[in-house]
Short mmCIF file of C-alpha atoms in Angstrom, two decimals:
data_model
loop_
_atom_site.label_atom_id
_atom_site.label_comp_id
_atom_site.label_asym_id
_atom_site.label_seq_id
_atom_site.Cartn_x
_atom_site.Cartn_y
_atom_site.Cartn_z
CA UNK A 18 10.31 2.95 28.00
CA UNK A 19 7.65 6.29 27.04
CA UNK A 20 9.62 6.88 23.98
CA UNK A 21 8.75 3.01 22.51
CA UNK A 22 5.71 3.48 23.04
CA UNK A 23 5.31 6.85 21.59
CA UNK A 24 7.21 4.64 18.79
CA UNK A 25 5.09 2.32 18.91
CA UNK A 26 1.90 4.07 18.53
CA UNK A 27 3.24 6.46 15.96
CA UNK A 28 3.62 3.07 13.73
CA UNK A 29 0.24 1.47 14.52
CA UNK A 30 -1.92 0.62 11.89
CA UNK A 31 -5.52 1.65 11.84
CA UNK A 32 -7.19 -1.43 12.86
CA UNK A 33 -9.56 -4.13 10.20
CA UNK A 34 -11.30 -7.30 11.55
CA UNK A 35 -9.84 -9.31 9.11
CA UNK A 36 -7.00 -11.80 8.28
CA UNK A 37 -3.02 -11.05 8.14
CA UNK A 38 -1.91 -11.16 4.53
CA UNK A 39 -1.33 -13.52 2.47
CA UNK A 40 2.13 -15.89 1.61
CA UNK A 41 1.13 -14.72 -2.39
CA UNK A 42 -0.76 -11.32 -3.87
CA UNK A 43 -4.08 -12.76 -4.97
CA UNK A 44 -4.54 -13.26 -8.62
CA UNK A 45 -7.15 -10.07 -9.07
CA UNK A 46 -7.19 -7.46 -11.11
CA UNK A 47 -9.16 -4.16 -9.82
CA UNK A 48 -10.49 -1.21 -11.69
CA UNK A 49 -8.39 1.54 -11.76
CA UNK A 50 -9.90 5.13 -10.59
CA UNK A 51 -9.43 6.11 -14.44
CA UNK A 52 -11.80 3.35 -14.76
CA UNK A 53 -9.57 0.44 -16.56
CA UNK A 54 -8.88 -2.96 -15.38
CA UNK A 55 -5.17 -2.84 -14.09
CA UNK A 56 -2.98 -6.04 -14.33
CA UNK A 57 -2.77 -8.67 -12.00
CA UNK A 58 -1.78 -8.19 -8.50
CA UNK A 59 0.05 -11.46 -8.33
CA UNK A 60 2.53 -10.03 -11.31
CA UNK A 61 4.71 -6.94 -10.90
CA UNK A 62 6.90 -5.65 -14.33
CA UNK A 63 9.84 -5.14 -12.12
CA UNK A 64 12.19 -7.11 -9.62
CA UNK A 65 10.46 -5.82 -6.81
CA UNK A 66 6.88 -4.57 -6.64
CA UNK A 67 5.37 -1.94 -3.72
CA UNK A 68 1.97 -2.50 -3.28
CA UNK A 69 0.33 0.00 -0.36
CA UNK A 70 -3.03 -0.98 1.17
CA UNK A 71 -5.18 2.12 2.39
CA UNK A 72 -8.62 2.98 3.76
CA UNK A 73 -10.46 5.59 3.22
CA UNK A 74 -11.68 5.66 7.40
CA UNK A 75 -7.72 5.70 8.32
CA UNK A 76 -6.34 9.09 9.71
CA UNK A 77 -3.24 7.11 9.32
CA UNK A 78 -3.83 6.68 5.92
CA UNK A 79 -4.24 10.01 5.40
CA UNK A 80 -1.83 11.55 6.86
CA UNK A 81 0.65 9.16 5.55
CA UNK A 82 -1.11 9.98 1.87
CA UNK A 83 1.45 12.47 0.92
CA UNK A 84 4.52 10.73 1.49
CA UNK A 85 2.98 7.76 -0.18
CA UNK A 86 3.16 10.16 -3.27
CA UNK A 87 6.58 11.57 -2.86
CA UNK A 88 7.79 7.68 -2.68
CA UNK A 89 5.82 6.46 -5.78
CA UNK A 90 7.89 9.19 -7.72
CA UNK A 91 11.11 8.59 -6.12
CA UNK A 92 10.36 4.73 -6.96
CA UNK A 93 9.44 5.62 -10.52
CA UNK A 94 12.99 6.95 -10.26
CA UNK A 95 14.49 3.85 -9.20
CA UNK A 96 12.99 1.43 -11.96
CA UNK A 97 10.71 -0.30 -8.98
CA UNK A 98 6.71 -0.66 -9.70
CA UNK A 99 4.52 0.57 -7.04
CA UNK A 100 0.51 0.82 -6.25
CA UNK A 101 -2.02 1.98 -4.37
CA UNK A 102 -4.95 -0.12 -3.51
CA UNK A 103 -7.89 1.86 -1.96
CA UNK A 104 -10.72 -0.64 0.24
CA UNK A 105 -11.61 -2.25 2.67
CA UNK A 106 -15.24 0.36 2.48
CA UNK A 107 -17.76 1.46 0.21
CA UNK A 108 -16.91 2.43 -2.99
CA UNK A 109 -17.88 6.18 -2.88
CA UNK A 110 -15.79 6.61 0.32
CA UNK A 111 -12.77 4.54 -1.88
CA UNK A 112 -13.06 7.09 -5.04
CA UNK A 113 -12.74 9.81 -3.15
CA UNK A 114 -9.80 8.90 -1.36
CA UNK A 115 -8.38 7.02 -4.33
CA UNK A 116 -8.47 10.52 -5.92
CA UNK A 117 -5.69 11.84 -3.79
CA UNK A 118 -2.83 8.89 -5.70
CA UNK A 119 -3.51 9.74 -8.73
CA UNK A 120 -5.63 7.52 -11.47
CA UNK A 121 -3.92 4.93 -11.42
CA UNK A 122 -4.91 3.34 -7.67
CA UNK A 123 -6.44 0.32 -7.51
CA UNK A 124 -10.03 0.18 -6.20
CA UNK A 125 -11.53 -2.54 -4.33
CA UNK A 126 -14.56 -2.56 -2.94
CA UNK A 127 -14.81 -6.41 -3.54
CA UNK A 128 -12.23 -6.82 -0.55
CA UNK A 129 -9.01 -8.68 -2.89
CA UNK A 130 -7.35 -7.90 0.21
CA UNK A 131 -8.45 -8.05 3.72
CA UNK A 132 -5.16 -6.73 6.11
CA UNK A 133 -5.68 -6.78 10.01
CA UNK A 134 -5.12 -3.07 9.89
CA UNK A 135 -4.05 -0.06 6.91
CA UNK A 136 -1.72 1.24 5.85
CA UNK A 137 -0.16 -2.36 4.51
CA UNK A 138 2.84 -2.02 3.14
CA UNK A 139 4.01 -5.03 0.94
CA UNK A 140 6.75 -5.60 -0.85
CA UNK A 141 7.18 -8.84 -3.14
CA UNK A 142 8.65 -10.38 -6.41
CA UNK A 143 7.64 -9.86 -9.71
CA UNK A 144 5.88 -13.28 -9.45
CA UNK A 145 3.61 -12.10 -6.38
CA UNK A 146 5.43 -14.01 -3.94
CA UNK A 147 5.60 -11.71 -0.91
CA UNK A 148 9.23 -10.67 0.36
CA UNK A 149 8.62 -8.28 3.30
CA UNK A 150 5.19 -7.13 4.95
CA UNK A 151 5.32 -3.81 7.17
CA UNK A 152 1.97 -2.55 9.21
CA UNK A 153 1.65 0.47 9.88
CA UNK A 154 3.96 3.72 8.55
CA UNK A 155 7.21 3.95 8.89
CA UNK A 156 8.23 7.63 9.16
CA UNK A 157 11.46 8.01 7.72
CA UNK A 158 13.11 11.59 6.88
CA UNK A 159 13.17 11.66 3.09
CA UNK A 160 11.65 9.06 0.11
CA UNK A 161 14.91 7.54 -0.61
CA UNK A 162 14.66 6.47 3.39
CA UNK A 163 11.98 5.24 3.65
CA UNK A 164 12.33 3.22 0.17
CA UNK A 165 15.46 1.46 2.24
CA UNK A 166 13.69 0.87 5.55
CA UNK A 167 10.96 -1.12 3.39
CA UNK A 168 14.04 -3.15 1.58
CA UNK A 169 13.16 -1.86 -2.00
CA UNK A 170 16.44 -0.31 -2.74
#
């Protein structure tokens, strides 16, 4: 029982007070850290898309940042689009944390996403239909096994 509780705690997300994600990604265009306006979240250039929602106050999000970067590099090689949305805070901390993910990070100070917890992994199709929702960080031994656990391969 203790191992099961430890595993559950390891996968637990940092909490937030808002509702669950919608069945479709929002038709929102967020600014990138680089200052451009990104494409609508409701579309994706590939058959499957991974949207990762994180917040600057979330310790798990900070610990997972290197693994998220490795996952995004791996997905680039497999032809699966991915994006990181940083939100649930003031713009200053959002920008600071988004810098860890690069200039294409999407900034969400207005709250296009209001998840119950972060990190949140959303797998969607090319039209924004949410296929899978994973709350927390599924720790695995490699980017490819993480992609597999998320149902992207």
